[in-house]
Amino acid sequence: MSLKKKIAKYFDDEKGNAKGEDLLDYFISVLILINVLAIILESYKEIYTTYKTFFTLLELFTIIVFSIEYVVRVWVSDLIYPTLSPTRARLKYVFSFMGLVDLASILPFYLPFIVTLDLRIVRLLRLFRLLRVLKLNRNFKSLAVIRSVIVKTKNEILVSAILVFILLIIASTLMFYIENKAQPEAFENIGQSLWWAVATLTTVGYGDIYPITGLGKIMSAVIALLGIGFVALPTGIISSAYIEEIRSQKQSEKCVCPHCHKEINN
Protein backbone atom coordinates (compact mmCIF):
# COMPACT_ATOMS: atom_id res chain seq x y z
CA MET A 1 0.00 0.00 0.00
CA SER A 2 1.36 3.40 -0.98
CA LEU A 3 2.10 6.12 1.57
CA LYS A 4 -0.69 8.29 0.17
CA LYS A 5 -3.28 5.52 0.69
CA LYS A 6 -2.08 4.97 4.25
CA ILE A 7 -2.39 8.69 4.98
CA ALA A 8 -5.82 8.85 3.32
CA LYS A 9 -7.16 6.31 5.84
CA TYR A 10 -6.42 8.75 8.65
CA PHE A 11 -8.44 11.50 6.96
CA ASP A 12 -11.36 9.55 5.52
CA ASP A 13 -14.21 10.60 7.82
CA GLU A 14 -16.52 7.86 6.55
CA LYS A 15 -14.29 4.83 6.04
CA GLY A 16 -11.15 5.63 7.96
CA ASN A 17 -10.03 2.72 10.13
CA ALA A 18 -6.28 3.17 10.30
CA LYS A 19 -4.47 2.39 13.54
CA GLY A 20 -3.91 5.60 15.42
CA GLU A 21 -6.84 7.36 13.74
CA ASP A 22 -8.56 7.86 17.10
CA LEU A 23 -5.34 9.26 18.53
CA LEU A 24 -5.17 11.81 15.71
CA ASP A 25 -8.82 12.73 16.26
CA TYR A 26 -8.28 13.21 19.99
CA PHE A 27 -5.18 15.32 19.38
CA ILE A 28 -7.04 17.64 16.99
CA SER A 29 -10.03 17.80 19.35
CA VAL A 30 -7.91 18.70 22.39
CA LEU A 31 -6.07 21.33 20.34
CA ILE A 32 -9.40 22.87 19.30
CA LEU A 33 -10.64 23.00 22.90
CA ILE A 34 -7.37 24.54 24.07
CA ASN A 35 -7.75 27.22 21.38
CA VAL A 36 -11.30 28.01 22.46
CA LEU A 37 -10.11 28.30 26.06
CA ALA A 38 -7.25 30.55 24.89
CA ILE A 39 -9.70 32.85 23.08
CA ILE A 40 -11.68 33.22 26.30
CA LEU A 41 -8.58 33.86 28.42
CA GLU A 42 -7.25 36.41 25.92
CA SER A 43 -10.23 38.62 26.72
CA TYR A 44 -8.74 39.16 30.21
CA LYS A 45 -6.19 41.94 29.80
CA GLU A 46 -4.10 40.86 32.79
CA ILE A 47 -3.84 37.26 31.61
CA TYR A 48 -3.19 38.24 27.99
CA THR A 49 -0.46 40.71 28.97
CA THR A 50 1.25 38.16 31.22
CA TYR A 51 1.04 35.21 28.83
CA LYS A 52 1.09 37.01 25.48
CA THR A 53 4.07 34.99 24.25
CA PHE A 54 2.35 31.71 25.14
CA PHE A 55 -0.83 32.72 23.28
CA THR A 56 1.21 33.73 20.23
CA LEU A 57 3.14 30.44 20.18
CA LEU A 58 -0.07 28.46 20.67
CA GLU A 59 -1.69 30.23 17.74
CA LEU A 60 1.38 29.64 15.57
CA PHE A 61 1.51 25.95 16.48
CA THR A 62 -2.21 25.57 15.84
CA ILE A 63 -1.97 27.27 12.46
CA ILE A 64 0.88 24.97 11.44
CA VAL A 65 -1.06 21.85 12.47
CA PHE A 66 -4.34 22.91 10.85
CA SER A 67 -2.57 24.14 7.70
CA ILE A 68 -0.85 20.77 7.29
CA GLU A 69 -4.16 19.02 7.93
CA TYR A 70 -5.91 21.15 5.30
CA VAL A 71 -3.22 20.60 2.67
CA VAL A 72 -3.17 16.85 3.33
CA ARG A 73 -6.97 16.62 3.06
CA VAL A 74 -6.83 18.39 -0.30
CA TRP A 75 -4.01 16.07 -1.40
CA VAL A 76 -5.81 12.81 -0.55
CA SER A 77 -9.25 13.93 -1.74
CA ASP A 78 -8.91 11.94 -4.96
CA LEU A 79 -8.59 8.74 -2.88
CA ILE A 80 -11.49 9.63 -0.58
CA TYR A 81 -13.72 10.32 -3.60
CA PRO A 82 -12.45 7.71 -6.08
CA THR A 83 -15.47 8.06 -8.40
CA LEU A 84 -14.51 11.65 -9.20
CA SER A 85 -11.59 13.02 -11.15
CA PRO A 86 -8.72 14.34 -8.98
CA THR A 87 -9.66 17.96 -9.68
CA ARG A 88 -13.36 17.47 -8.96
CA ALA A 89 -12.57 15.44 -5.84
CA ARG A 90 -10.43 18.24 -4.46
CA LEU A 91 -13.04 20.84 -5.32
CA LYS A 92 -15.69 18.75 -3.57
CA TYR A 93 -13.68 18.80 -0.36
CA VAL A 94 -12.69 22.47 -0.63
CA PHE A 95 -16.30 23.61 -1.07
CA SER A 96 -17.84 21.11 1.36
CA PHE A 97 -19.08 22.40 4.71
CA MET A 98 -16.17 20.92 6.67
CA GLY A 99 -13.72 22.03 3.99
CA LEU A 100 -14.92 25.62 4.35
CA VAL A 101 -14.69 25.33 8.14
CA ASP A 102 -11.12 24.04 7.84
CA LEU A 103 -10.25 26.96 5.57
CA ALA A 104 -12.01 29.57 7.71
CA SER A 105 -10.14 28.38 10.80
CA ILE A 106 -6.74 29.20 9.28
CA LEU A 107 -7.53 31.94 6.73
CA PRO A 108 -7.63 34.86 9.23
CA PHE A 109 -3.98 34.18 10.07
CA TYR A 110 -2.82 34.40 6.44
CA LEU A 111 -5.02 37.23 5.14
CA PRO A 112 -2.98 40.11 6.66
CA PHE A 113 0.09 38.75 4.78
CA ILE A 114 -1.81 38.70 1.48
CA VAL A 115 -3.76 41.96 1.57
CA THR A 116 -3.57 45.08 3.70
CA LEU A 117 -6.43 45.09 6.15
CA ASP A 118 -7.68 47.50 8.74
CA LEU A 119 -6.76 46.37 12.24
CA ARG A 120 -10.44 46.30 13.19
CA ILE A 121 -11.11 43.85 10.35
CA VAL A 122 -8.19 41.70 11.51
CA ARG A 123 -9.64 41.56 15.02
CA LEU A 124 -13.01 40.61 13.56
CA LEU A 125 -11.47 37.86 11.46
CA ARG A 126 -9.86 36.40 14.57
CA LEU A 127 -13.37 35.52 15.75
CA PHE A 128 -13.44 32.94 12.96
CA ARG A 129 -11.03 30.92 15.09
CA LEU A 130 -14.11 29.88 17.03
CA LEU A 131 -15.17 27.93 13.94
CA ARG A 132 -12.52 25.42 14.92
CA VAL A 133 -14.95 24.05 17.46
CA LEU A 134 -17.10 22.91 14.51
CA LYS A 135 -14.25 20.62 13.52
CA LEU A 136 -15.15 18.54 16.56
CA ASN A 137 -18.09 17.25 14.53
CA ARG A 138 -15.62 15.35 12.37
CA ASN A 139 -13.46 14.02 15.18
CA PHE A 140 -16.22 12.84 17.50
CA LYS A 141 -18.35 10.37 15.59
CA SER A 142 -21.04 10.54 18.29
CA LEU A 143 -21.77 14.13 17.28
CA ALA A 144 -22.89 12.77 13.91
CA VAL A 145 -25.97 11.44 15.72
CA ILE A 146 -27.11 14.99 16.43
CA ARG A 147 -26.54 15.98 12.81
CA SER A 148 -28.53 12.96 11.65
CA VAL A 149 -31.39 13.82 14.00
CA ILE A 150 -31.55 17.41 12.79
CA VAL A 151 -31.52 16.31 9.14
CA LYS A 152 -34.33 13.80 9.73
CA THR A 153 -36.51 16.27 11.61
CA LYS A 154 -35.77 19.39 9.57
CA ASN A 155 -39.28 19.53 8.09
CA GLU A 156 -40.97 19.23 11.48
CA ILE A 157 -38.62 21.80 12.99
CA LEU A 158 -39.29 24.15 10.07
CA VAL A 159 -43.05 23.86 10.54
CA SER A 160 -42.81 24.54 14.28
CA ALA A 161 -40.47 27.50 13.63
CA ILE A 162 -42.98 28.96 11.15
CA LEU A 163 -45.77 28.59 13.72
CA VAL A 164 -43.69 30.36 16.35
CA PHE A 165 -42.83 33.14 13.86
CA ILE A 166 -46.51 33.64 12.97
CA LEU A 167 -47.45 33.77 16.65
CA LEU A 168 -44.69 36.34 17.30
CA ILE A 169 -45.93 38.61 14.50
CA ILE A 170 -49.57 38.36 15.60
CA ALA A 171 -48.73 38.92 19.28
CA SER A 172 -46.42 41.89 18.65
CA THR A 173 -48.92 43.54 16.30
CA LEU A 174 -51.85 43.14 18.71
CA MET A 175 -49.79 44.37 21.66
CA PHE A 176 -48.67 47.42 19.69
CA TYR A 177 -52.24 48.51 19.06
CA ILE A 178 -53.28 47.71 22.65
CA GLU A 179 -50.38 49.43 24.48
CA ASN A 180 -49.24 52.16 22.11
CA LYS A 181 -51.53 54.85 23.49
CA ALA A 182 -50.89 53.92 27.13
CA GLN A 183 -47.06 53.85 26.84
CA PRO A 184 -45.87 55.09 23.43
CA GLU A 185 -42.24 55.15 24.57
CA ALA A 186 -42.22 51.40 25.32
CA PHE A 187 -44.42 50.22 22.44
CA GLU A 188 -43.40 52.87 19.95
CA ASN A 189 -43.62 50.51 16.98
CA ILE A 190 -44.19 46.87 16.12
CA GLY A 191 -40.43 46.27 16.19
CA GLN A 192 -40.29 47.10 19.89
CA SER A 193 -43.40 45.02 20.44
CA LEU A 194 -41.64 42.15 18.73
CA TRP A 195 -38.88 42.30 21.35
CA TRP A 196 -41.55 42.04 24.06
CA ALA A 197 -43.16 39.11 22.20
CA VAL A 198 -39.87 37.22 21.98
CA ALA A 199 -39.13 37.72 25.69
CA THR A 200 -42.68 36.69 26.64
CA LEU A 201 -43.10 33.80 24.22
CA THR A 202 -39.84 32.23 25.33
CA THR A 203 -40.90 32.85 28.94
CA VAL A 204 -37.63 34.73 29.57
CA GLY A 205 -39.41 37.92 30.56
CA TYR A 206 -36.63 40.52 30.90
CA GLY A 207 -39.13 43.05 32.26
CA ASP A 208 -37.76 46.04 30.35
CA ILE A 209 -40.98 46.24 28.29
CA TYR A 210 -44.27 45.07 29.74
CA PRO A 211 -47.99 45.92 29.36
CA ILE A 212 -49.78 48.14 31.87
CA THR A 213 -53.34 48.02 30.53
CA GLY A 214 -55.76 45.34 31.61
CA LEU A 215 -56.24 43.98 28.10
CA GLY A 216 -52.49 44.06 27.55
CA LYS A 217 -51.85 42.02 30.69
CA ILE A 218 -54.41 39.43 29.62
CA MET A 219 -52.76 39.24 26.19
CA SER A 220 -49.34 38.89 27.83
CA ALA A 221 -50.55 36.01 30.01
CA VAL A 222 -52.06 34.19 27.01
CA ILE A 223 -48.86 34.63 24.97
CA ALA A 224 -46.74 33.36 27.88
CA LEU A 225 -48.89 30.25 28.22
CA LEU A 226 -48.84 29.61 24.47
CA GLY A 227 -45.07 30.06 24.52
CA ILE A 228 -44.65 27.14 26.90
CA GLY A 229 -46.19 24.85 24.30
CA PHE A 230 -45.07 26.36 21.00
CA VAL A 231 -41.43 27.04 21.90
CA ALA A 232 -41.14 23.58 23.45
CA LEU A 233 -42.25 21.92 20.20
CA PRO A 234 -38.79 21.81 18.56
CA THR A 235 -37.30 20.47 21.78
CA GLY A 236 -39.81 17.64 21.91
CA ILE A 237 -39.34 16.82 18.23
CA ILE A 238 -35.55 16.68 18.53
CA SER A 239 -35.65 14.73 21.81
CA SER A 240 -37.95 12.01 20.47
CA ALA A 241 -35.96 11.77 17.23
CA TYR A 242 -32.70 11.55 19.21
CA ILE A 243 -34.02 8.66 21.33
CA GLU A 244 -35.23 6.89 18.18
CA GLU A 245 -31.85 7.39 16.49
CA ILE A 246 -29.99 5.93 19.48
CA ARG A 247 -32.36 2.95 19.56
CA SER A 248 -31.91 2.43 15.81
CA GLN A 249 -28.11 2.52 16.11
CA LYS A 250 -28.14 -0.02 18.93
CA GLN A 251 -30.28 -2.36 16.84
CA SER A 252 -27.98 -1.97 13.84
CA GLU A 253 -25.04 -3.07 16.00
CA LYS A 254 -26.65 -6.50 16.25
CA CYS A 255 -26.89 -9.19 13.57
CA VAL A 256 -28.99 -12.30 13.10
CA CYS A 257 -27.27 -15.61 12.40
CA PRO A 258 -28.66 -16.97 9.07
CA HIS A 259 -28.26 -20.59 10.23
CA CYS A 260 -29.71 -20.74 13.72
CA HIS A 261 -31.66 -17.44 13.55
CA LYS A 262 -30.32 -16.49 16.96
CA GLU A 263 -29.49 -12.90 17.66
CA ILE A 264 -25.76 -12.46 18.12
CA ASN A 265 -24.19 -9.30 19.52
CA ASN A 266 -21.18 -7.95 17.67
GROMACS .gro file of C-alpha atoms in nm:
model
  266
    1MET     CA    1   0.000   0.000   0.000
    2SER     CA    2   0.136   0.340  -0.098
    3LEU     CA    3   0.210   0.612   0.157
    4LYS     CA    4  -0.069   0.829   0.017
    5LYS     CA    5  -0.328   0.552   0.069
    6LYS     CA    6  -0.208   0.497   0.425
    7ILE     CA    7  -0.239   0.869   0.498
    8ALA     CA    8  -0.582   0.885   0.332
    9LYS     CA    9  -0.716   0.631   0.584
   10TYR     CA   10  -0.642   0.875   0.865
   11PHE     CA   11  -0.844   1.150   0.696
   12ASP     CA   12  -1.136   0.955   0.552
   13ASP     CA   13  -1.421   1.060   0.782
   14GLU     CA   14  -1.652   0.786   0.655
   15LYS     CA   15  -1.429   0.483   0.604
   16GLY     CA   16  -1.115   0.563   0.796
   17ASN     CA   17  -1.003   0.272   1.013
   18ALA     CA   18  -0.628   0.317   1.030
   19LYS     CA   19  -0.447   0.239   1.354
   20GLY     CA   20  -0.391   0.560   1.542
   21GLU     CA   21  -0.684   0.736   1.374
   22ASP     CA   22  -0.856   0.786   1.710
   23LEU     CA   23  -0.534   0.926   1.853
   24LEU     CA   24  -0.517   1.181   1.571
   25ASP     CA   25  -0.882   1.273   1.626
   26TYR     CA   26  -0.828   1.321   1.999
   27PHE     CA   27  -0.518   1.532   1.938
   28ILE     CA   28  -0.704   1.764   1.699
   29SER     CA   29  -1.003   1.780   1.935
   30VAL     CA   30  -0.791   1.870   2.239
   31LEU     CA   31  -0.607   2.133   2.034
   32ILE     CA   32  -0.940   2.287   1.930
   33LEU     CA   33  -1.064   2.300   2.290
   34ILE     CA   34  -0.737   2.454   2.407
   35ASN     CA   35  -0.775   2.722   2.138
   36VAL     CA   36  -1.130   2.801   2.246
   37LEU     CA   37  -1.011   2.830   2.606
   38ALA     CA   38  -0.725   3.055   2.489
   39ILE     CA   39  -0.970   3.285   2.308
   40ILE     CA   40  -1.168   3.322   2.630
   41LEU     CA   41  -0.858   3.386   2.842
   42GLU     CA   42  -0.725   3.641   2.592
   43SER     CA   43  -1.023   3.862   2.672
   44TYR     CA   44  -0.874   3.916   3.021
   45LYS     CA   45  -0.619   4.194   2.980
   46GLU     CA   46  -0.410   4.086   3.279
   47ILE     CA   47  -0.384   3.726   3.161
   48TYR     CA   48  -0.319   3.824   2.799
   49THR     CA   49  -0.046   4.071   2.897
   50THR     CA   50   0.125   3.816   3.122
   51TYR     CA   51   0.104   3.521   2.883
   52LYS     CA   52   0.109   3.701   2.548
   53THR     CA   53   0.407   3.499   2.425
   54PHE     CA   54   0.235   3.171   2.514
   55PHE     CA   55  -0.083   3.272   2.328
   56THR     CA   56   0.121   3.373   2.023
   57LEU     CA   57   0.314   3.044   2.018
   58LEU     CA   58  -0.007   2.846   2.067
   59GLU     CA   59  -0.169   3.023   1.774
   60LEU     CA   60   0.138   2.964   1.557
   61PHE     CA   61   0.151   2.595   1.648
   62THR     CA   62  -0.221   2.557   1.584
   63ILE     CA   63  -0.197   2.727   1.246
   64ILE     CA   64   0.088   2.497   1.144
   65VAL     CA   65  -0.106   2.185   1.247
   66PHE     CA   66  -0.434   2.291   1.085
   67SER     CA   67  -0.257   2.414   0.770
   68ILE     CA   68  -0.085   2.077   0.729
   69GLU     CA   69  -0.416   1.902   0.793
   70TYR     CA   70  -0.591   2.115   0.530
   71VAL     CA   71  -0.322   2.060   0.267
   72VAL     CA   72  -0.317   1.685   0.333
   73ARG     CA   73  -0.697   1.662   0.306
   74VAL     CA   74  -0.683   1.839  -0.030
   75TRP     CA   75  -0.401   1.607  -0.140
   76VAL     CA   76  -0.581   1.281  -0.055
   77SER     CA   77  -0.925   1.393  -0.174
   78ASP     CA   78  -0.891   1.194  -0.496
   79LEU     CA   79  -0.859   0.874  -0.288
   80ILE     CA   80  -1.149   0.963  -0.058
   81TYR     CA   81  -1.372   1.032  -0.360
   82PRO     CA   82  -1.245   0.771  -0.608
   83THR     CA   83  -1.547   0.806  -0.840
   84LEU     CA   84  -1.451   1.165  -0.920
   85SER     CA   85  -1.159   1.302  -1.115
   86PRO     CA   86  -0.872   1.434  -0.898
   87THR     CA   87  -0.966   1.796  -0.968
   88ARG     CA   88  -1.336   1.747  -0.896
   89ALA     CA   89  -1.257   1.544  -0.584
   90ARG     CA   90  -1.043   1.824  -0.446
   91LEU     CA   91  -1.304   2.084  -0.532
   92LYS     CA   92  -1.569   1.875  -0.357
   93TYR     CA   93  -1.368   1.880  -0.036
   94VAL     CA   94  -1.269   2.247  -0.063
   95PHE     CA   95  -1.630   2.361  -0.107
   96SER     CA   96  -1.784   2.111   0.136
   97PHE     CA   97  -1.908   2.240   0.471
   98MET     CA   98  -1.617   2.092   0.667
   99GLY     CA   99  -1.372   2.203   0.399
  100LEU     CA  100  -1.492   2.562   0.435
  101VAL     CA  101  -1.469   2.533   0.814
  102ASP     CA  102  -1.112   2.404   0.784
  103LEU     CA  103  -1.025   2.696   0.557
  104ALA     CA  104  -1.201   2.957   0.771
  105SER     CA  105  -1.014   2.838   1.080
  106ILE     CA  106  -0.674   2.920   0.928
  107LEU     CA  107  -0.753   3.194   0.673
  108PRO     CA  108  -0.763   3.486   0.923
  109PHE     CA  109  -0.398   3.418   1.007
  110TYR     CA  110  -0.282   3.440   0.644
  111LEU     CA  111  -0.502   3.723   0.514
  112PRO     CA  112  -0.298   4.011   0.666
  113PHE     CA  113   0.009   3.875   0.478
  114ILE     CA  114  -0.181   3.870   0.148
  115VAL     CA  115  -0.376   4.196   0.157
  116THR     CA  116  -0.357   4.508   0.370
  117LEU     CA  117  -0.643   4.509   0.615
  118ASP     CA  118  -0.768   4.750   0.874
  119LEU     CA  119  -0.676   4.637   1.224
  120ARG     CA  120  -1.044   4.630   1.319
  121ILE     CA  121  -1.111   4.385   1.035
  122VAL     CA  122  -0.819   4.170   1.151
  123ARG     CA  123  -0.964   4.156   1.502
  124LEU     CA  124  -1.301   4.061   1.356
  125LEU     CA  125  -1.147   3.786   1.146
  126ARG     CA  126  -0.986   3.640   1.457
  127LEU     CA  127  -1.337   3.552   1.575
  128PHE     CA  128  -1.344   3.294   1.296
  129ARG     CA  129  -1.103   3.092   1.509
  130LEU     CA  130  -1.411   2.988   1.703
  131LEU     CA  131  -1.517   2.793   1.394
  132ARG     CA  132  -1.252   2.542   1.492
  133VAL     CA  133  -1.495   2.405   1.746
  134LEU     CA  134  -1.710   2.291   1.451
  135LYS     CA  135  -1.425   2.062   1.352
  136LEU     CA  136  -1.515   1.854   1.656
  137ASN     CA  137  -1.809   1.725   1.453
  138ARG     CA  138  -1.562   1.535   1.237
  139ASN     CA  139  -1.346   1.402   1.518
  140PHE     CA  140  -1.622   1.284   1.750
  141LYS     CA  141  -1.835   1.037   1.559
  142SER     CA  142  -2.104   1.054   1.829
  143LEU     CA  143  -2.177   1.413   1.728
  144ALA     CA  144  -2.289   1.277   1.391
  145VAL     CA  145  -2.597   1.144   1.572
  146ILE     CA  146  -2.711   1.499   1.643
  147ARG     CA  147  -2.654   1.598   1.281
  148SER     CA  148  -2.853   1.296   1.165
  149VAL     CA  149  -3.139   1.382   1.400
  150ILE     CA  150  -3.155   1.741   1.279
  151VAL     CA  151  -3.152   1.631   0.914
  152LYS     CA  152  -3.433   1.380   0.973
  153THR     CA  153  -3.651   1.627   1.161
  154LYS     CA  154  -3.577   1.939   0.957
  155ASN     CA  155  -3.928   1.953   0.809
  156GLU     CA  156  -4.097   1.923   1.148
  157ILE     CA  157  -3.862   2.180   1.299
  158LEU     CA  158  -3.929   2.415   1.007
  159VAL     CA  159  -4.305   2.386   1.054
  160SER     CA  160  -4.281   2.454   1.428
  161ALA     CA  161  -4.047   2.750   1.363
  162ILE     CA  162  -4.298   2.896   1.115
  163LEU     CA  163  -4.577   2.859   1.372
  164VAL     CA  164  -4.369   3.036   1.635
  165PHE     CA  165  -4.283   3.314   1.386
  166ILE     CA  166  -4.651   3.364   1.297
  167LEU     CA  167  -4.745   3.377   1.665
  168LEU     CA  168  -4.469   3.634   1.730
  169ILE     CA  169  -4.593   3.861   1.450
  170ILE     CA  170  -4.957   3.836   1.560
  171ALA     CA  171  -4.873   3.892   1.928
  172SER     CA  172  -4.642   4.189   1.865
  173THR     CA  173  -4.892   4.354   1.630
  174LEU     CA  174  -5.185   4.314   1.871
  175MET     CA  175  -4.979   4.437   2.166
  176PHE     CA  176  -4.867   4.742   1.969
  177TYR     CA  177  -5.224   4.851   1.906
  178ILE     CA  178  -5.328   4.771   2.265
  179GLU     CA  179  -5.038   4.943   2.448
  180ASN     CA  180  -4.924   5.216   2.211
  181LYS     CA  181  -5.153   5.485   2.349
  182ALA     CA  182  -5.089   5.392   2.713
  183GLN     CA  183  -4.706   5.385   2.684
  184PRO     CA  184  -4.587   5.509   2.343
  185GLU     CA  185  -4.224   5.515   2.457
  186ALA     CA  186  -4.222   5.140   2.532
  187PHE     CA  187  -4.442   5.022   2.244
  188GLU     CA  188  -4.340   5.287   1.995
  189ASN     CA  189  -4.362   5.051   1.698
  190ILE     CA  190  -4.419   4.687   1.612
  191GLY     CA  191  -4.043   4.627   1.619
  192GLN     CA  192  -4.029   4.710   1.989
  193SER     CA  193  -4.340   4.502   2.044
  194LEU     CA  194  -4.164   4.215   1.873
  195TRP     CA  195  -3.888   4.230   2.135
  196TRP     CA  196  -4.155   4.204   2.406
  197ALA     CA  197  -4.316   3.911   2.220
  198VAL     CA  198  -3.987   3.722   2.198
  199ALA     CA  199  -3.913   3.772   2.569
  200THR     CA  200  -4.268   3.669   2.664
  201LEU     CA  201  -4.310   3.380   2.422
  202THR     CA  202  -3.984   3.223   2.533
  203THR     CA  203  -4.090   3.285   2.894
  204VAL     CA  204  -3.763   3.473   2.957
  205GLY     CA  205  -3.941   3.792   3.056
  206TYR     CA  206  -3.663   4.052   3.090
  207GLY     CA  207  -3.913   4.305   3.226
  208ASP     CA  208  -3.776   4.604   3.035
  209ILE     CA  209  -4.098   4.624   2.829
  210TYR     CA  210  -4.427   4.507   2.974
  211PRO     CA  211  -4.799   4.592   2.936
  212ILE     CA  212  -4.978   4.814   3.187
  213THR     CA  213  -5.334   4.802   3.053
  214GLY     CA  214  -5.576   4.534   3.161
  215LEU     CA  215  -5.624   4.398   2.810
  216GLY     CA  216  -5.249   4.406   2.755
  217LYS     CA  217  -5.185   4.202   3.069
  218ILE     CA  218  -5.441   3.943   2.962
  219MET     CA  219  -5.276   3.924   2.619
  220SER     CA  220  -4.934   3.889   2.783
  221ALA     CA  221  -5.055   3.601   3.001
  222VAL     CA  222  -5.206   3.419   2.701
  223ILE     CA  223  -4.886   3.463   2.497
  224ALA     CA  224  -4.674   3.336   2.788
  225LEU     CA  225  -4.889   3.025   2.822
  226LEU     CA  226  -4.884   2.961   2.447
  227GLY     CA  227  -4.507   3.006   2.452
  228ILE     CA  228  -4.465   2.714   2.690
  229GLY     CA  229  -4.619   2.485   2.430
  230PHE     CA  230  -4.507   2.636   2.100
  231VAL     CA  231  -4.143   2.704   2.190
  232ALA     CA  232  -4.114   2.358   2.345
  233LEU     CA  233  -4.225   2.192   2.020
  234PRO     CA  234  -3.879   2.181   1.856
  235THR     CA  235  -3.730   2.047   2.178
  236GLY     CA  236  -3.981   1.764   2.191
  237ILE     CA  237  -3.934   1.682   1.823
  238ILE     CA  238  -3.555   1.668   1.853
  239SER     CA  239  -3.565   1.473   2.181
  240SER     CA  240  -3.795   1.201   2.047
  241ALA     CA  241  -3.596   1.177   1.723
  242TYR     CA  242  -3.270   1.155   1.921
  243ILE     CA  243  -3.402   0.866   2.133
  244GLU     CA  244  -3.523   0.689   1.818
  245GLU     CA  245  -3.185   0.739   1.649
  246ILE     CA  246  -2.999   0.593   1.948
  247ARG     CA  247  -3.236   0.295   1.956
  248SER     CA  248  -3.191   0.243   1.581
  249GLN     CA  249  -2.811   0.252   1.611
  250LYS     CA  250  -2.814  -0.002   1.893
  251GLN     CA  251  -3.028  -0.236   1.684
  252SER     CA  252  -2.798  -0.197   1.384
  253GLU     CA  253  -2.504  -0.307   1.600
  254LYS     CA  254  -2.665  -0.650   1.625
  255CYS     CA  255  -2.689  -0.919   1.357
  256VAL     CA  256  -2.899  -1.230   1.310
  257CYS     CA  257  -2.727  -1.561   1.240
  258PRO     CA  258  -2.866  -1.697   0.907
  259HIS     CA  259  -2.826  -2.059   1.023
  260CYS     CA  260  -2.971  -2.074   1.372
  261HIS     CA  261  -3.166  -1.744   1.355
  262LYS     CA  262  -3.032  -1.649   1.696
  263GLU     CA  263  -2.949  -1.290   1.766
  264ILE     CA  264  -2.576  -1.246   1.812
  265ASN     CA  265  -2.419  -0.930   1.952
  266ASN     CA  266  -2.118  -0.795   1.767
   0.00000   0.00000   0.00000
